Amino acid sequence: MSNGRFLVLEGVDGAGTTTHTKILVDALKADGIPLKSTREPSDGPIGVMLRQILTGRLVVPTMQGPRAPTWGTMALLFAADRLDHIDAEITPNLMEGVTVLSDRYDYSSVAYQSLTSDAGGASIEWVQELNRHARRPDLTIVLDVPPEVAKRRRGARHGAPDLYDDDALQVRLCTFYKTIEKYYPKDKIVHVNADRDQAVVAAEILKHVRDLGVGRGP
Ligand code: TMP
């Protein structure tokens, strides 16, 4: 039995990674592809803790009041969650011949933790080093949207803003994601303009996946 393929969707908050993960799952399932849909932060123990930090349920108590952990602690937690995710979910499924589709992966760490760090560009190298043993996806699809579109979509969500819901940061993330492949010269990364009709975007994503040999021929 051959290994399954490992696919990743990436982008800023509001780019549509979660929506398009669901649409892609439906399309591939209709093709009869054995598929595992997953996400990061994962649903494992460290991922659950990370989601509590992101939503402000878990904080660091300080003399000045509670605050979120620093970027370095976040980078370590995300890296630990990732290796646990790979170990517990990604690798076992791939070895069973199941295609794995992850909503976010280590590109998010390089983008979000480096842009929130106080160590400048040096933090990118360190974050990459933490993730050195993270297996590489067969295909990563980056959804690009202009910051104002992402902001509008985030605004339409219900619930409290999360840790990285900051307009200035999200603008910088949009720029960062546009050329993220320069930090991953060996990865197969494609960009899809996600500021278009949802069905058009979904069709382009599906085409990239089928070009890889997953599902019905092109
Ligand atoms: P999401 O559920 O909308 O994808 O939210 C997860 C948040 O966590 C999102 O703001 C991106 C952030 N994140 C990081 O900062 N680093 C990471 O490594 C990952 C996977 C996510």
mmCIF file of C-alpha atoms and ligand atoms in Angstrom:
data_model
loop_
_atom_site.group_PDB
_atom_site.id
_atom_site.type_symbol
_atom_site.label_atom_id
_atom_site.label_comp_id
_atom_site.label_asym_id
_atom_site.label_seq_id
_atom_site.Cartn_x
_atom_site.Cartn_y
_atom_site.Cartn_z
ATOM 1 C CA MET A 1 0.000 0.000 0.000
ATOM 2 C CA SER A 2 1.397 3.433 -0.879
ATOM 3 C CA ASN A 3 1.466 6.285 1.621
ATOM 4 C CA GLY A 4 -1.295 8.902 1.609
ATOM 5 C CA ARG A 5 -0.561 12.467 0.578
ATOM 6 C CA PHE A 6 -0.078 15.238 3.101
ATOM 7 C CA LEU A 7 -1.828 18.500 2.143
ATOM 8 C CA VAL A 8 -1.870 21.825 4.007
ATOM 9 C CA LEU A 9 -3.991 24.959 3.678
ATOM 10 C CA GLU A 10 -2.488 28.196 5.016
ATOM 11 C CA GLY A 11 -3.239 31.899 5.258
ATOM 12 C CA VAL A 12 -4.048 34.816 7.547
ATOM 13 C CA ASP A 13 -7.079 34.836 9.835
ATOM 14 C CA GLY A 14 -10.011 35.438 7.494
ATOM 15 C CA ALA A 15 -8.297 33.956 4.421
ATOM 16 C CA GLY A 16 -10.767 31.061 4.433
ATOM 17 C CA THR A 17 -8.555 28.071 5.308
ATOM 18 C CA THR A 18 -11.237 26.458 7.478
ATOM 19 C CA THR A 19 -14.028 26.997 4.932
ATOM 20 C CA HIS A 20 -11.919 25.676 2.063
ATOM 21 C CA THR A 21 -10.669 22.723 4.103
ATOM 22 C CA LYS A 22 -14.328 21.673 4.524
ATOM 23 C CA ILE A 23 -15.133 22.182 0.834
ATOM 24 C CA LEU A 24 -12.046 20.225 -0.233
ATOM 25 C CA VAL A 25 -12.875 17.400 2.174
ATOM 26 C CA ASP A 26 -16.346 17.067 0.623
ATOM 27 C CA ALA A 27 -14.924 17.077 -2.899
ATOM 28 C CA LEU A 28 -12.269 14.452 -2.151
ATOM 29 C CA LYS A 29 -14.712 12.284 -0.221
ATOM 30 C CA ALA A 30 -17.022 12.384 -3.235
ATOM 31 C CA ASP A 31 -14.054 11.029 -5.231
ATOM 32 C CA GLY A 32 -13.843 8.160 -2.727
ATOM 33 C CA ILE A 33 -10.428 9.235 -1.390
ATOM 34 C CA PRO A 34 -9.656 7.947 2.142
ATOM 35 C CA LEU A 35 -9.147 11.221 3.962
ATOM 36 C CA LYS A 36 -8.285 12.587 7.389
ATOM 37 C CA SER A 37 -9.146 16.239 7.946
ATOM 38 C CA THR A 38 -7.234 17.860 10.769
ATOM 39 C CA ARG A 39 -5.988 21.222 11.984
ATOM 40 C CA GLU A 40 -3.411 23.106 14.037
ATOM 41 C CA PRO A 41 -3.536 23.877 16.857
ATOM 42 C CA SER A 42 -4.446 20.182 16.932
ATOM 43 C CA ASP A 43 -7.151 18.525 18.992
ATOM 44 C CA GLY A 44 -4.472 16.871 21.139
ATOM 45 C CA PRO A 45 -3.666 17.990 24.704
ATOM 46 C CA ILE A 46 -1.180 20.732 23.787
ATOM 47 C CA GLY A 47 -3.414 21.988 20.999
ATOM 48 C CA VAL A 48 -6.360 22.251 23.382
ATOM 49 C CA MET A 49 -4.176 24.273 25.746
ATOM 50 C CA LEU A 50 -3.104 26.533 22.877
ATOM 51 C CA ARG A 51 -6.733 27.227 21.961
ATOM 52 C CA GLN A 52 -7.355 28.241 25.578
ATOM 53 C CA ILE A 53 -4.432 30.668 25.363
ATOM 54 C CA LEU A 54 -5.632 32.037 22.004
ATOM 55 C CA THR A 55 -9.087 32.767 23.440
ATOM 56 C CA GLY A 56 -7.762 34.232 26.710
ATOM 57 C CA ARG A 57 -9.019 31.391 28.938
ATOM 58 C CA LEU A 58 -5.459 30.585 29.991
ATOM 59 C CA VAL A 59 -3.109 33.415 30.975
ATOM 60 C CA VAL A 60 0.206 34.139 32.685
ATOM 61 C CA PRO A 61 -0.370 35.915 36.013
ATOM 62 C CA THR A 62 2.050 38.828 36.484
ATOM 63 C CA MET A 63 2.386 41.796 38.861
ATOM 64 C CA GLN A 64 0.856 43.948 36.101
ATOM 65 C CA GLY A 65 -2.067 41.594 35.652
ATOM 66 C CA PRO A 66 -2.724 38.544 33.491
ATOM 67 C CA ARG A 67 -1.246 38.401 30.005
ATOM 68 C CA ALA A 68 -0.695 35.875 27.226
ATOM 69 C CA PRO A 69 2.550 33.889 27.188
ATOM 70 C CA THR A 70 5.394 35.514 25.250
ATOM 71 C CA TRP A 71 6.010 34.680 21.571
ATOM 72 C CA GLY A 72 8.873 32.323 22.497
ATOM 73 C CA THR A 73 6.669 30.257 24.775
ATOM 74 C CA MET A 74 4.009 30.208 22.059
ATOM 75 C CA ALA A 75 6.564 29.047 19.468
ATOM 76 C CA LEU A 76 7.625 26.191 21.757
ATOM 77 C CA LEU A 77 4.044 25.151 22.476
ATOM 78 C CA PHE A 78 3.058 25.230 18.799
ATOM 79 C CA ALA A 79 6.162 23.175 17.914
ATOM 80 C CA ALA A 80 5.408 20.647 20.676
ATOM 81 C CA ASP A 81 1.779 20.416 19.548
ATOM 82 C CA ARG A 82 2.953 19.870 15.963
ATOM 83 C CA LEU A 83 5.294 16.995 16.767
ATOM 84 C CA ASP A 84 2.563 15.397 18.884
ATOM 85 C CA HIS A 85 0.066 15.936 16.034
ATOM 86 C CA ILE A 86 2.462 14.308 13.549
ATOM 87 C CA ASP A 87 3.092 11.402 15.886
ATOM 88 C CA ALA A 88 -0.499 10.799 16.942
ATOM 89 C CA GLU A 89 -2.474 11.621 13.805
ATOM 90 C CA ILE A 90 -0.578 12.624 10.679
ATOM 91 C CA THR A 91 1.985 9.832 10.291
ATOM 92 C CA PRO A 92 -0.302 6.929 11.288
ATOM 93 C CA ASN A 93 -2.901 8.034 8.733
ATOM 94 C CA LEU A 94 -0.382 8.581 5.949
ATOM 95 C CA MET A 95 1.059 5.136 6.595
ATOM 96 C CA GLU A 96 -2.419 3.624 6.271
ATOM 97 C CA GLY A 97 -2.680 5.179 2.800
ATOM 98 C CA VAL A 98 -4.994 7.948 4.021
ATOM 99 C CA THR A 99 -4.612 11.448 2.583
ATOM 100 C CA VAL A 100 -4.207 14.001 5.388
ATOM 101 C CA LEU A 101 -5.436 17.566 4.998
ATOM 102 C CA SER A 102 -4.343 20.026 7.691
ATOM 103 C CA ASP A 103 -5.813 23.473 8.266
ATOM 104 C CA ARG A 104 -2.479 25.231 9.111
ATOM 105 C CA TYR A 105 0.999 23.815 9.776
ATOM 106 C CA ASP A 106 4.487 25.125 10.647
ATOM 107 C CA TYR A 107 4.198 28.005 8.141
ATOM 108 C CA SER A 108 1.820 29.572 10.689
ATOM 109 C CA SER A 109 4.536 29.386 13.339
ATOM 110 C CA VAL A 110 7.104 31.042 11.097
ATOM 111 C CA ALA A 111 4.590 33.759 10.182
ATOM 112 C CA TYR A 112 2.772 34.474 13.460
ATOM 113 C CA GLN A 113 5.483 33.813 16.034
ATOM 114 C CA SER A 114 8.208 35.664 14.120
ATOM 115 C CA LEU A 115 5.981 38.679 13.486
ATOM 116 C CA THR A 116 4.999 38.866 17.172
ATOM 117 C CA SER A 117 8.558 38.353 18.420
ATOM 118 C CA ASP A 118 10.880 40.954 19.817
ATOM 119 C CA ALA A 119 13.883 39.223 18.274
ATOM 120 C CA GLY A 120 13.349 40.495 14.718
ATOM 121 C CA GLY A 121 14.344 38.314 11.761
ATOM 122 C CA ALA A 122 16.493 36.089 14.001
ATOM 123 C CA SER A 123 13.323 34.534 15.368
ATOM 124 C CA ILE A 124 12.509 32.953 11.993
ATOM 125 C CA GLU A 125 15.615 30.775 12.116
ATOM 126 C CA TRP A 126 14.853 29.712 15.659
ATOM 127 C CA VAL A 127 11.227 28.870 14.888
ATOM 128 C CA GLN A 128 12.381 26.857 11.879
ATOM 129 C CA GLU A 129 14.915 25.040 14.028
ATOM 130 C CA LEU A 130 12.168 24.108 16.523
ATOM 131 C CA ASN A 131 10.225 22.611 13.632
ATOM 132 C CA ARG A 132 13.182 20.907 11.959
ATOM 133 C CA HIS A 133 11.714 17.444 12.453
ATOM 134 C CA ALA A 134 8.241 18.307 11.210
ATOM 135 C CA ARG A 135 7.621 16.150 8.117
ATOM 136 C CA ARG A 136 7.143 18.144 4.941
ATOM 137 C CA PRO A 137 3.766 18.295 3.211
ATOM 138 C CA ASP A 138 3.396 17.060 -0.382
ATOM 139 C CA LEU A 139 1.534 20.271 -1.199
ATOM 140 C CA THR A 140 0.833 23.530 0.633
ATOM 141 C CA ILE A 141 -1.825 25.886 -0.651
ATOM 142 C CA VAL A 142 -1.583 29.467 0.600
ATOM 143 C CA LEU A 143 -4.807 31.450 0.360
ATOM 144 C CA ASP A 144 -4.017 35.099 -0.364
ATOM 145 C CA VAL A 145 -6.480 37.862 0.482
ATOM 146 C CA PRO A 146 -5.994 41.620 0.884
ATOM 147 C CA PRO A 147 -5.934 42.717 4.550
ATOM 148 C CA GLU A 148 -9.219 44.629 4.268
ATOM 149 C CA VAL A 149 -11.033 41.527 2.967
ATOM 150 C CA ALA A 150 -9.607 39.369 5.765
ATOM 151 C CA LYS A 151 -10.614 42.025 8.282
ATOM 152 C CA ARG A 152 -14.188 42.135 6.956
ATOM 153 C CA ARG A 153 -14.449 38.337 7.183
ATOM 154 C CA ARG A 154 -13.051 38.285 10.722
ATOM 155 C CA GLY A 155 -15.556 40.968 11.678
ATOM 156 C CA ALA A 156 -18.415 38.767 10.480
ATOM 157 C CA ARG A 157 -17.412 36.010 12.947
ATOM 158 C CA HIS A 158 -19.102 35.782 16.302
ATOM 159 C CA GLY A 159 -17.341 35.534 19.628
ATOM 160 C CA ALA A 160 -14.501 37.353 21.338
ATOM 161 C CA PRO A 161 -11.410 38.297 19.286
ATOM 162 C CA ASP A 162 -8.490 35.922 19.690
ATOM 163 C CA LEU A 163 -4.881 36.671 20.588
ATOM 164 C CA TYR A 164 -3.754 37.576 17.068
ATOM 165 C CA ASP A 165 -6.854 39.513 16.060
ATOM 166 C CA ASP A 166 -4.942 42.752 15.666
ATOM 167 C CA ASP A 167 -5.348 44.779 12.473
ATOM 168 C CA ALA A 168 -1.727 45.948 12.199
ATOM 169 C CA LEU A 169 -0.398 42.419 12.766
ATOM 170 C CA GLN A 170 -2.819 40.972 10.214
ATOM 171 C CA VAL A 171 -1.674 43.498 7.586
ATOM 172 C CA ARG A 172 1.935 42.394 8.157
ATOM 173 C CA LEU A 173 0.873 38.733 8.006
ATOM 174 C CA CYS A 174 -0.778 39.288 4.605
ATOM 175 C CA THR A 175 2.514 40.640 3.253
ATOM 176 C CA PHE A 176 4.536 37.872 4.892
ATOM 177 C CA TYR A 177 2.402 35.067 3.458
ATOM 178 C CA LYS A 178 2.784 36.426 -0.075
ATOM 179 C CA THR A 179 6.429 35.300 -0.202
ATOM 180 C CA ILE A 180 6.494 32.630 2.511
ATOM 181 C CA GLU A 181 7.995 30.086 0.078
ATOM 182 C CA LYS A 182 11.355 31.858 0.356
ATOM 183 C CA TYR A 183 11.697 30.274 3.806
ATOM 184 C CA TYR A 184 10.816 26.823 2.410
ATOM 185 C CA PRO A 185 12.811 26.417 -0.810
ATOM 186 C CA LYS A 186 12.280 22.633 -0.863
ATOM 187 C CA ASP A 187 8.507 22.655 -0.251
ATOM 188 C CA LYS A 188 5.867 22.580 -2.969
ATOM 189 C CA ILE A 189 3.873 25.737 -2.237
ATOM 190 C CA VAL A 190 1.219 27.297 -4.466
ATOM 191 C CA HIS A 191 -0.745 30.498 -3.967
ATOM 192 C CA VAL A 192 -4.446 30.870 -4.673
ATOM 193 C CA ASN A 193 -6.146 34.250 -4.838
ATOM 194 C CA ALA A 194 -8.936 33.738 -2.281
ATOM 195 C CA ASP A 195 -10.524 37.128 -2.859
ATOM 196 C CA ARG A 196 -12.901 35.669 -5.449
ATOM 197 C CA ASP A 197 -16.134 33.779 -5.590
ATOM 198 C CA GLN A 198 -15.948 30.824 -3.181
ATOM 199 C CA ALA A 199 -16.716 28.239 -5.887
ATOM 200 C CA VAL A 200 -13.960 29.602 -8.153
ATOM 201 C CA VAL A 201 -11.426 29.464 -5.334
ATOM 202 C CA ALA A 202 -12.547 25.939 -4.366
ATOM 203 C CA ALA A 203 -12.202 24.737 -7.979
ATOM 204 C CA GLU A 204 -8.661 26.101 -8.218
ATOM 205 C CA ILE A 205 -7.677 24.448 -4.933
ATOM 206 C CA LEU A 206 -9.136 21.136 -6.113
ATOM 207 C CA LYS A 207 -7.242 21.397 -9.387
ATOM 208 C CA HIS A 208 -3.930 21.814 -7.549
ATOM 209 C CA VAL A 209 -4.727 18.756 -5.442
ATOM 210 C CA ARG A 210 -5.750 16.669 -8.446
ATOM 211 C CA ASP A 211 -2.602 17.739 -10.303
ATOM 212 C CA LEU A 212 -0.755 15.982 -7.506
ATOM 213 C CA GLY A 213 -2.542 12.767 -8.457
ATOM 214 C CA VAL A 214 -5.117 12.832 -5.647
ATOM 215 C CA GLY A 215 -8.671 12.078 -6.765
ATOM 216 C CA ARG A 216 -10.124 12.075 -10.232
ATOM 217 C CA GLY A 217 -7.769 13.064 -13.052
ATOM 218 C CA PRO A 218 -7.595 16.735 -14.109
HETATM 219 P P1 TMP B 1 -7.593 29.212 13.593
HETATM 220 O O1 TMP B 1 -8.362 28.223 14.357
HETATM 221 O O2 TMP B 1 -8.417 30.336 13.052
HETATM 222 O O3 TMP B 1 -6.687 28.627 12.575
HETATM 223 O O4 TMP B 1 -6.700 29.947 14.699
HETATM 224 C C1 TMP B 1 -5.492 29.523 15.112
HETATM 225 C C2 TMP B 1 -4.676 30.744 15.442
HETATM 226 O O5 TMP B 1 -3.392 30.327 15.891
HETATM 227 C C3 TMP B 1 -4.450 31.675 14.262
HETATM 228 O O6 TMP B 1 -4.526 33.027 14.709
HETATM 229 C C4 TMP B 1 -3.027 31.365 13.841
HETATM 230 C C5 TMP B 1 -2.386 30.960 15.138
HETATM 231 N N1 TMP B 1 -1.257 30.027 14.971
HETATM 232 C C6 TMP B 1 0.012 30.452 15.308
HETATM 233 O O7 TMP B 1 0.192 31.574 15.744
HETATM 234 N N2 TMP B 1 1.056 29.595 15.149
HETATM 235 C C7 TMP B 1 0.894 28.312 14.691
HETATM 236 O O8 TMP B 1 1.869 27.566 14.555
HETATM 237 C C8 TMP B 1 -0.451 27.879 14.352
HETATM 238 C C9 TMP B 1 -0.666 26.497 13.846
HETATM 239 C C10 TMP B 1 -1.476 28.776 14.500
#
